[in-house]
Coordinates of C-alpha atoms and ligand atoms in Angstrom, one line a residue:
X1 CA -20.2 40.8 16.8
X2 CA -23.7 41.8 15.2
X3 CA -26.9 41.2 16.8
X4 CA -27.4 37.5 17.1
X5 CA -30.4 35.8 15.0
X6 CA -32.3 33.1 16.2
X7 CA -31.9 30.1 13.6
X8 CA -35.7 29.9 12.4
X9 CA -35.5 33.5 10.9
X10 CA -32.3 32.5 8.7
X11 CA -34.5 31.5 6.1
X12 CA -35.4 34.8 5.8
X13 CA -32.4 36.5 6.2
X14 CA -30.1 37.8 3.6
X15 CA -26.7 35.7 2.8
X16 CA -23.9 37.8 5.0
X17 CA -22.9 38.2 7.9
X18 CA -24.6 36.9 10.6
X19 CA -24.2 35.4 14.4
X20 CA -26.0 32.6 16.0
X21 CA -25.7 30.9 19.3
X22 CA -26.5 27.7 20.7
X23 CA -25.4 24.3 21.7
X24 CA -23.6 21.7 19.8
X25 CA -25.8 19.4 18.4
X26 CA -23.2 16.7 16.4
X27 CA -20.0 17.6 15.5
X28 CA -18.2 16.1 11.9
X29 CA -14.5 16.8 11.9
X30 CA -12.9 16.0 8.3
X31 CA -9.5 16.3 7.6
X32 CA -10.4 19.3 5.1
X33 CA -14.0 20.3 6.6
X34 CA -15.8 20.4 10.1
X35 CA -19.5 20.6 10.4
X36 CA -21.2 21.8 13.2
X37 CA -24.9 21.1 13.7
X38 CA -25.5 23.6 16.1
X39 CA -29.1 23.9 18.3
X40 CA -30.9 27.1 19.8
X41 CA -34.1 27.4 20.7
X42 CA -36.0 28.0 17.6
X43 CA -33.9 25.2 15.6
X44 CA -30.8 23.9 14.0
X45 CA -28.5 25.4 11.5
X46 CA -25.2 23.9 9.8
X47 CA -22.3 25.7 10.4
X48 CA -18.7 24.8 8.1
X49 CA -15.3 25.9 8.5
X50 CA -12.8 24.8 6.1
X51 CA -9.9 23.0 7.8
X52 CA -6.6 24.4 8.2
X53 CA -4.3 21.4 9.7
X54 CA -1.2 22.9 9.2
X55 CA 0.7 26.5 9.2
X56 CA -0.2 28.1 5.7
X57 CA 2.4 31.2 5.2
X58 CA 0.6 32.3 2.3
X59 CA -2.9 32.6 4.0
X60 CA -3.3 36.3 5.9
X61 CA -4.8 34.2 8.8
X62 CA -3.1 31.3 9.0
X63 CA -2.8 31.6 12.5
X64 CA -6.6 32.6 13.4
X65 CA -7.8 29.5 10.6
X66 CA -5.5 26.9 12.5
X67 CA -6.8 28.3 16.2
X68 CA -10.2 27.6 14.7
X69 CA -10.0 24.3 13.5
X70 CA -8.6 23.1 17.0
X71 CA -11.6 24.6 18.7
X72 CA -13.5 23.0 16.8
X73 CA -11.6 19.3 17.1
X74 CA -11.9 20.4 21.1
X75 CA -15.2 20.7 21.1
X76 CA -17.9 18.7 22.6
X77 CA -21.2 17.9 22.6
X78 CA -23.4 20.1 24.8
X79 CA -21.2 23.3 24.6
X80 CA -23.0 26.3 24.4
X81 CA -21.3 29.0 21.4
X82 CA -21.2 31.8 19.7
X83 CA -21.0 32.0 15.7
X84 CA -20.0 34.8 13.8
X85 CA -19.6 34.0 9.8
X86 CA -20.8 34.4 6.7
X87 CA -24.8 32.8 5.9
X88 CA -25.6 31.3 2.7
X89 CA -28.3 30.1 1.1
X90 CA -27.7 27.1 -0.4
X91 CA -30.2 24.4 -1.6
X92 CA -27.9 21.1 -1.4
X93 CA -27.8 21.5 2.6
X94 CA -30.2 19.7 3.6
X95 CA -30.9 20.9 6.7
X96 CA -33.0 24.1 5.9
X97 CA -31.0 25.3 2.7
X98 CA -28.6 26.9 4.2
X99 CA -25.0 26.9 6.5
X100 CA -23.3 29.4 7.6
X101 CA -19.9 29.9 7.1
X102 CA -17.8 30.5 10.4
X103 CA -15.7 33.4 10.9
X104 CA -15.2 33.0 14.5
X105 CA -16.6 30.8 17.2
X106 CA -16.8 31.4 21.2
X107 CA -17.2 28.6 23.5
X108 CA -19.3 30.3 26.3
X109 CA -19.7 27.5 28.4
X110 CA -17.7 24.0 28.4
X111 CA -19.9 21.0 28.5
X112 CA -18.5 17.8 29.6
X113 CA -17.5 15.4 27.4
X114 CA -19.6 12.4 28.0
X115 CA -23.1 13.2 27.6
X116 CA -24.8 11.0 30.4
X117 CA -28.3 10.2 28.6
X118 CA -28.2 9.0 25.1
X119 CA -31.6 8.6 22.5
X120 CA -32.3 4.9 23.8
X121 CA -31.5 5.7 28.0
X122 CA -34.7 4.8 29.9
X123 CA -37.6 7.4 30.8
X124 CA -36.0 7.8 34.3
X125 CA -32.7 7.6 33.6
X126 CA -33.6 10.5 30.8
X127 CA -35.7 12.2 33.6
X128 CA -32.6 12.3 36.4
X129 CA -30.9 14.4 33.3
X130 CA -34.6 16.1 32.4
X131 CA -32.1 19.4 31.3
X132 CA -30.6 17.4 28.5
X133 CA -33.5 15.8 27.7
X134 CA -35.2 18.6 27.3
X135 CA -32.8 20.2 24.8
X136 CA -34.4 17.5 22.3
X137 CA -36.8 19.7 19.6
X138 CA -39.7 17.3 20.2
X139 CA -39.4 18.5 24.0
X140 CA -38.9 21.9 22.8
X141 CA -42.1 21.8 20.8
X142 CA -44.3 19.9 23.8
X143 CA -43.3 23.4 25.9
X144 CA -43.8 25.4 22.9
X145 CA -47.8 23.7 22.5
X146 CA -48.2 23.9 26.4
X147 CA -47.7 27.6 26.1
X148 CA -49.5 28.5 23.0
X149 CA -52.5 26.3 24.9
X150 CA -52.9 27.8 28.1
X151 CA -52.5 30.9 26.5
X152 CA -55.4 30.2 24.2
X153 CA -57.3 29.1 27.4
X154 CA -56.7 32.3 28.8
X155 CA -57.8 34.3 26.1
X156 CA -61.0 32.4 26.1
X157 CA -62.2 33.0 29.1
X158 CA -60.8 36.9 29.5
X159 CA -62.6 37.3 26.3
X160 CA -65.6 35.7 28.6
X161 CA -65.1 37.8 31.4
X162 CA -63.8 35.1 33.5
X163 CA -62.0 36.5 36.6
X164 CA -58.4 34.5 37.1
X165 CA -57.8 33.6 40.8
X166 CA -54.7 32.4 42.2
X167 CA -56.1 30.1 45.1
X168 CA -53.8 29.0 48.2
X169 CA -51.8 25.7 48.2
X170 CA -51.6 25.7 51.8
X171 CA -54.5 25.0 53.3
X172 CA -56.0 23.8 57.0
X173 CA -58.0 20.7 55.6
X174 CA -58.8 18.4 52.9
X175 CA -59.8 20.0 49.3
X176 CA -61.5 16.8 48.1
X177 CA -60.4 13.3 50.1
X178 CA -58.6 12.9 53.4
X179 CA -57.3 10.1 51.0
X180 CA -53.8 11.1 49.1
X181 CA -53.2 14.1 51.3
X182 CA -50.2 15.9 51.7
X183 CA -50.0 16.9 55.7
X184 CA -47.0 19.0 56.5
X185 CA -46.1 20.7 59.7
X186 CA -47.0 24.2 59.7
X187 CA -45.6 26.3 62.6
X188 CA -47.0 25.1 66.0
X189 CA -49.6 22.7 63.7
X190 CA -50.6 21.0 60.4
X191 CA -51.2 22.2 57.0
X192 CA -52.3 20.5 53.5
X193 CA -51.0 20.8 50.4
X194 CA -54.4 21.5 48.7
X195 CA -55.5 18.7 46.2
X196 CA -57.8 20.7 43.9
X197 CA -58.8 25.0 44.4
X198 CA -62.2 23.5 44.8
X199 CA -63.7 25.3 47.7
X200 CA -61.8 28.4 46.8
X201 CA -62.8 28.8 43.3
X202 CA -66.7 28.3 44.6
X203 CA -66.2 31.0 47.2
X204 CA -65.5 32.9 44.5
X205 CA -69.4 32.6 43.6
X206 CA -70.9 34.1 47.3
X207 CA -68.3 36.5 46.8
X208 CA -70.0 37.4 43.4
X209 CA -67.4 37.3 41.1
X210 CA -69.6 35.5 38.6
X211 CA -67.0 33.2 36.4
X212 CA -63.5 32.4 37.8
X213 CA -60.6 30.2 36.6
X214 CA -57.0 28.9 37.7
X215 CA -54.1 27.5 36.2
X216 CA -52.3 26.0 39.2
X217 CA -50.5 23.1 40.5
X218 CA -52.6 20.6 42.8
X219 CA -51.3 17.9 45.2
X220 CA -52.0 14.4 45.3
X221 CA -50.3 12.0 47.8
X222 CA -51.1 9.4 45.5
X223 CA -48.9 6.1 45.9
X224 CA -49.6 4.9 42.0
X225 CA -47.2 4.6 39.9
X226 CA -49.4 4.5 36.4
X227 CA -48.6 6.8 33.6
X228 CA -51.2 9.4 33.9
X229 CA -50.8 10.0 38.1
X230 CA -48.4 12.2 39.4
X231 CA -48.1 13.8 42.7
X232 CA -47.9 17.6 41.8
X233 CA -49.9 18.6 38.6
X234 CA -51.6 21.5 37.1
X235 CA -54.7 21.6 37.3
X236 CA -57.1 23.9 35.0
X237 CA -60.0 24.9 36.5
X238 CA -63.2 26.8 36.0
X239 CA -66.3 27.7 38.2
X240 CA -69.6 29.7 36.9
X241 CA -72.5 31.3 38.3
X242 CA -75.9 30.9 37.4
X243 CA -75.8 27.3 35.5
X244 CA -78.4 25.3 35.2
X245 CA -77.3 22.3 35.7
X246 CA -73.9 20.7 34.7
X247 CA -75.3 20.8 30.8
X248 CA -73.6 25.1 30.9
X249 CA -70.7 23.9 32.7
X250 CA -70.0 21.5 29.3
X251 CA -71.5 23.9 26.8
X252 CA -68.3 26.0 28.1
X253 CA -65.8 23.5 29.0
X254 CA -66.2 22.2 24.9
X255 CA -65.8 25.9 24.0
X256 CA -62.7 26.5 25.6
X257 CA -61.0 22.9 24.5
X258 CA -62.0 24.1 20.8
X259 CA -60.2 27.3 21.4
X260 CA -57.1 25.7 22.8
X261 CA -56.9 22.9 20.0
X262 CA -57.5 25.3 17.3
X263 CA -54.5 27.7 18.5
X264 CA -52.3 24.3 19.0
X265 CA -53.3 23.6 15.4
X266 CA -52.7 26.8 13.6
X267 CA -49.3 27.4 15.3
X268 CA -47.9 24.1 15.8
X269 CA -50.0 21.8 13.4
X270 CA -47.1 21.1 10.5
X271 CA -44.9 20.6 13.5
X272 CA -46.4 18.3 15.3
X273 CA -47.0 16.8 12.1
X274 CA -43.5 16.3 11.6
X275 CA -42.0 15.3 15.2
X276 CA -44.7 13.1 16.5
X277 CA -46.3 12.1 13.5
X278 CA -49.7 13.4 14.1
X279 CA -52.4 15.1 12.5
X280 CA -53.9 17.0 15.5
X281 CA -58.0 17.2 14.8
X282 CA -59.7 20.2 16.4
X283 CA -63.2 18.5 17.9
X284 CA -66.7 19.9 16.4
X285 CA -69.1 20.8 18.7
X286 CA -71.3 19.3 20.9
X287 CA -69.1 16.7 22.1
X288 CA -71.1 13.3 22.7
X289 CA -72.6 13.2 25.6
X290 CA -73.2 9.7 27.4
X291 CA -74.9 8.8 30.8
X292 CA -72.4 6.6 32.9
X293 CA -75.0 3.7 33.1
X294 CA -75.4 3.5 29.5
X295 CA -71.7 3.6 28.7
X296 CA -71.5 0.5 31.1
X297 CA -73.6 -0.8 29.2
X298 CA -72.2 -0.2 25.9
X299 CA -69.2 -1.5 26.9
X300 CA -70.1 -4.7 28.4
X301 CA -72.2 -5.3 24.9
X302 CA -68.4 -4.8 23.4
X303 CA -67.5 -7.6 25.8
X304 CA -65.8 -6.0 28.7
X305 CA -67.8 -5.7 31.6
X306 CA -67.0 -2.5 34.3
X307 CA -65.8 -4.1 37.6
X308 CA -68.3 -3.0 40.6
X309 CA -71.7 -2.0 38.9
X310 CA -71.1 0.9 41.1
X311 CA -68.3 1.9 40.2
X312 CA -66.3 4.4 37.9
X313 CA -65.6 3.8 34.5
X314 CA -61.9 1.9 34.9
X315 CA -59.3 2.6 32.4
X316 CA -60.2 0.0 30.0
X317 CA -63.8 0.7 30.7
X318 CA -62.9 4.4 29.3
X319 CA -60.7 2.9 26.3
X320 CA -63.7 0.8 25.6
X321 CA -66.6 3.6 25.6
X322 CA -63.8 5.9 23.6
X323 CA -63.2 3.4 20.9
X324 CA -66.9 3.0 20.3
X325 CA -67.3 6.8 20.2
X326 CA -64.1 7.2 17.7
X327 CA -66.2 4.4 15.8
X328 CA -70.0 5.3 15.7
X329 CA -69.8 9.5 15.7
X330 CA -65.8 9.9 14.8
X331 CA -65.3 12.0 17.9
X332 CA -62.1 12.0 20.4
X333 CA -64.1 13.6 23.1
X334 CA -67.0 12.0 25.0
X335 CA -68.5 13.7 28.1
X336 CA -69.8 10.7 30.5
X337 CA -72.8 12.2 32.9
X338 CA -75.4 11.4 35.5
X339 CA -73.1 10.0 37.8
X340 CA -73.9 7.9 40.8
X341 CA -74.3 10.2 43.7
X342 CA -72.7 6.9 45.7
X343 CA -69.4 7.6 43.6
X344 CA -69.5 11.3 43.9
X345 CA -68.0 14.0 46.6
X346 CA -70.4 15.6 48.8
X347 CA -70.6 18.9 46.8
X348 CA -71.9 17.8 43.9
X349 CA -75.3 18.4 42.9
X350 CA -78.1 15.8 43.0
X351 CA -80.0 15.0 40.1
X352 CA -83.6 16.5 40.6
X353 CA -85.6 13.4 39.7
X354 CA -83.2 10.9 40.0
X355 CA -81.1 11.5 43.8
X356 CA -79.4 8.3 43.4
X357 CA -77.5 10.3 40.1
X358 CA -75.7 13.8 40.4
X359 CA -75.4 16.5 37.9
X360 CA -72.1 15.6 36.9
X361 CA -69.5 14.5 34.3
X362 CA -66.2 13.3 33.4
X363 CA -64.3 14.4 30.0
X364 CA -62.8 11.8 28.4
X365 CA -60.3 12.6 25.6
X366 CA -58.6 9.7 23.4
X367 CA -60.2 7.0 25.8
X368 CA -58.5 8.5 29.3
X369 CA -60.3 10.9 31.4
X370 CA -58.9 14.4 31.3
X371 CA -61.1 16.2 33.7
X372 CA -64.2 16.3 36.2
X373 CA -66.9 18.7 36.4
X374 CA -70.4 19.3 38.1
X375 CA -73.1 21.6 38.9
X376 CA -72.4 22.1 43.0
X377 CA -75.2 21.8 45.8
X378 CA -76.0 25.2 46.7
X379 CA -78.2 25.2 49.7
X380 CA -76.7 24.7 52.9
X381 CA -79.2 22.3 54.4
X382 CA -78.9 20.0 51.9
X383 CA -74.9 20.7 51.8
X384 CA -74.6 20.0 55.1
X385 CA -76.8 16.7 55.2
X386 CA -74.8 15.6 52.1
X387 CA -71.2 16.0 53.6
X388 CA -72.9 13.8 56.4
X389 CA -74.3 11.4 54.6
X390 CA -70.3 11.0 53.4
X391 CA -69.3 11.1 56.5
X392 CA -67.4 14.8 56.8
X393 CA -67.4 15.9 60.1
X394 CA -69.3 19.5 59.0
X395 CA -67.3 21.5 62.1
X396 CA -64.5 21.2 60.0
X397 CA -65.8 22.0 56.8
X398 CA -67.5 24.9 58.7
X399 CA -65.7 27.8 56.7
X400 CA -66.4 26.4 53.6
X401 CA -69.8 25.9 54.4
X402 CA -70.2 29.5 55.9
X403 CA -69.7 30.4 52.2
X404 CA -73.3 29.2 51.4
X405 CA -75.2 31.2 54.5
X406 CA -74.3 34.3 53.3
X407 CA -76.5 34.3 49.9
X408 CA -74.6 31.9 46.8
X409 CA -76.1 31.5 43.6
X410 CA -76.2 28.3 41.6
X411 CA -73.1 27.3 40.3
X412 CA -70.8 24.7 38.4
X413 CA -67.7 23.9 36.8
X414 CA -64.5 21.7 36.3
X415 CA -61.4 20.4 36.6
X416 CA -59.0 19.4 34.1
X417 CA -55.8 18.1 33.8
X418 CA -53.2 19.7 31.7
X419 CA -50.6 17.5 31.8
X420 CA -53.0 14.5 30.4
X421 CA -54.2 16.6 27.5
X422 CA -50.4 16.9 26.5
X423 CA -50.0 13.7 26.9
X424 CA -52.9 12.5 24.7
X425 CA -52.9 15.6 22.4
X426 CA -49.3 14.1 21.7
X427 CA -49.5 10.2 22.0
X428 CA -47.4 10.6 24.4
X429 CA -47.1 7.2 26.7
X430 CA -47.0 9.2 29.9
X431 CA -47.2 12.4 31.4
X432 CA -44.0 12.3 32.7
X433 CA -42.7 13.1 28.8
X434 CA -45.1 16.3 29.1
X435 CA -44.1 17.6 32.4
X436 CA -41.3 19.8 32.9
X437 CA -40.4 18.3 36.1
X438 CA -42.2 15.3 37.5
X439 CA -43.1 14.2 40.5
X440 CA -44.2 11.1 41.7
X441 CA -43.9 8.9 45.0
X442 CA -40.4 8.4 43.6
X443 CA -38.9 11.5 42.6
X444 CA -38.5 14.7 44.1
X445 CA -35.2 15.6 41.9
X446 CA -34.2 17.2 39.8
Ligands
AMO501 P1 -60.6 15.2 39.9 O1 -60.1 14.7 41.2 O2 -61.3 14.3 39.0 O3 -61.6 16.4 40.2 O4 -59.4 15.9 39.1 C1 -59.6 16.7 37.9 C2 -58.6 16.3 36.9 O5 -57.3 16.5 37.4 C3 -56.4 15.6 36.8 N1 -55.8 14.8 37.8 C4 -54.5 14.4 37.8 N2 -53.5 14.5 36.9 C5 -52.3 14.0 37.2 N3 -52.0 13.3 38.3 C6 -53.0 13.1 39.2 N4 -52.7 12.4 40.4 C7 -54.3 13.6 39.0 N5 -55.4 13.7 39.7 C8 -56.3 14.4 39.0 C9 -57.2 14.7 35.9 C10 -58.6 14.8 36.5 O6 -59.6 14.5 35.5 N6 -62.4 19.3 42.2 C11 -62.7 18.4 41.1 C12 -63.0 19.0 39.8 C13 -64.3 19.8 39.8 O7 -65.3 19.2 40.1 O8 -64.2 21.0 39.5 C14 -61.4 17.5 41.0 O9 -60.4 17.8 41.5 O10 -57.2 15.2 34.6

């Protein structure tokens, strides 16, 4: 057997001999001719073999030719193989120009017959089978952008002298809300599945490592059953020394999502194109840039008002302020800031004129918000009168707040799903079609 090829450089391969492997894909068994759409990871080729039903004295390999064919009846859907035979180019196939003749075939590994998820089985029935499902190309291709992403990310920031932490998931208390909190026994006590690297990717800042990031999974033992909530996530996150004020942490966070969309496009573009039907735009920079109180107000002129004045932005709140956005400055971004220190955690930063607003934002992206960030309270005093003012007990925040007695210098930054950026990147209608495995209040398998 020669060296196999993966089936998207057969376009540029020479007609010969050649060997492939994959899974069956669909399966056409003529009387005189079986076709075999066979699948690998890069794409799907044709393969042909030209029946022999019956004992042929006069062909050398009668024998082999009638072995073959039967393999080929025999086969089913799923089974992994391995093609040796003879590629040609040939314009009238249609898929790709080209097939390859087979020579021999080896069925690696069996599949069984009935496939259990078909191309109209629900979401969750597809999801108990997530292995089959996600042999289909337009999954393929959502893995494919996921990577090419993060890696652009990545890039970004080691091109910005970002340092990348890898934060504990285990932790002794809350990361953001004693609300959807994982508790789990832990030896002789309690541990917590950590809900954001939040404190740990600001003690990166007293311990003077200037800019830091994580690519991570977070934990929220949120009940919710909506599509862009799961229970375990990954979270992006980012945390920078010396801002200003939240204004840097943006100025960044834009940066970086122009990086990651404009690797997505060149790489992927046609595709995505093709399997979802959309043309990805890269966003220009600045992104818009809205106060909260203002949106409200924008969107209530649209008709809809907010419920709770004091309140977040609610989903059709954020569909609202995105569709006027799309409308008056044709942007998919819009950053909403000045939030309402009532509405805020305890580590945000208060606005300096204004201590009823915080220097914050949210991100949102194609009218769903994709991420939070702030410039953080840096003084202890005022840290520790803000978690009591939300009513923290500061003893056990203590070694988090130890990290601010010690010298800390002013700091910000975000955090981002990745998951919902898939999943609106994609028009996708939930993040369970963007996440390798899911998990929700429902599902812990596969
Ligand atoms: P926040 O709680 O807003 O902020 O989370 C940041 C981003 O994480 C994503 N996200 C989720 N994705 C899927 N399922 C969930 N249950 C879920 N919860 C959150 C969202 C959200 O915008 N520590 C702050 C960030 C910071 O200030 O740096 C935080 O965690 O995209």
């Amino acid at each position: 057997m020669t060296e196999r090829v993966l089936i998207k450089d057969l376009a540029a391969h020479p007609d010969g001999d050649v060997t492939v492997s994959g899974w069956v894909e669909t399966i056409r068994d003529q009387k005189n001719v079986q076709f075999i759409v066979m699948r690998d990871e890069s794409g799907a080729v044709q393969l042909v073999n030209g029946a022999l039903r019956e004992p042929n004295p006069e062909l050398p390999n009668s024998d082999h030719l009638l072995a073959l064919t039967e393999a080929i009846s025999a086969l089913a859907h799923g089974s992994f193989i391995a093609v040796t035979g003879e590629l040609r180019h040939n314009e009238r196939v249609k898929l790709g120009g080209l097939e390859i003749e087979i020579a021999s075939m080896d069925v690696v590994s069996e599949a069984i017959a009935e496939t259990p998820i078909a191309s109209d089985s629900s979401l969750d029935k597809r999801l108990d089978w997530r292995f089959l499902d996600l042999r289909r190309p337009e999954q393929n291709l959502i893995f494919r952008i996921q990577t090419t992403f993060e890696h652009a990310l990545r890039s970004y920031w080691v091109d910005n002298d970002f340092i990348e932490i890898h934060t504990p998931k285990l932790m002794a208390s809350a990361s953001e809300s004693r609300a959807e909190l994982f508790e789990l026994e832990y030896f002789e006590g309690k541990a917590y599945l950590a809900q954001s690297p939040q404190f740990f990717k600001q003690m990166a800042q007293p311990a003077g490592f200037g800019k830091v990031f994580e690519i991570a999974p977070a934990f929220r033992a949120d009940p919710s059953f909506t599509s862009r909530h799961a229970t375990e996530f990954t979270s992006i996150d980012a945390e920078m020394s010396w801002v200003n004020s939240h204004e840097d942490v943006m100025k960044m966070q834009e940066e970086l999502l122009v990086a990651g969309f404009t690797a997505v496009k060149e790489k992927h573009g046609e595709e995505i194109e093709r399997l979802f039907g959309i043309e990805l735009q890269v966003p220009s920079t600045p992104f818009p840039r809205i106060p909260l109180a203002e949106a409200k107000e924008i969107v209530a002129s649209r008709g809809y008002v907010v419920p709770r004045a004091d309140a977040d932005m609610d989903p059709e709140g954020e569909r609202q302020i995105a569709a006027y956005v799309k409308e008056t400055y044709g942007h998919d971004f819009v950053f909403l800031t000045e939030y309402a220190w009532s509405i805020r955690p305890f580590y945000h930063k208060r606005h300096e004129q204004d201590a009823e607003l915080t220097n914050s934002y949210d991100l949102i992206y194609n009218g769903t918000e994709i991420s939070t960030g702030a410039q953080r309270e840096h003084r202890i005093e005022v840290l520790e009168q803000q978690a009591r003012e939300k009513g923290l007990e500061p003893d056990e925040l203590s070694f988090y707040l130890d990290f601010f007695r010690y010298g800390v210098p002013p700091h910000g930054g975000f955090g981002m799903g990745l998951q919902r950026i898939l999943m609106l990147m994609l028009g996708q209608a939930s993040i369970r079609e963007v996440t390798y495995l899911f998990r929700g209040p429902t599902r812990l398998l596969p």
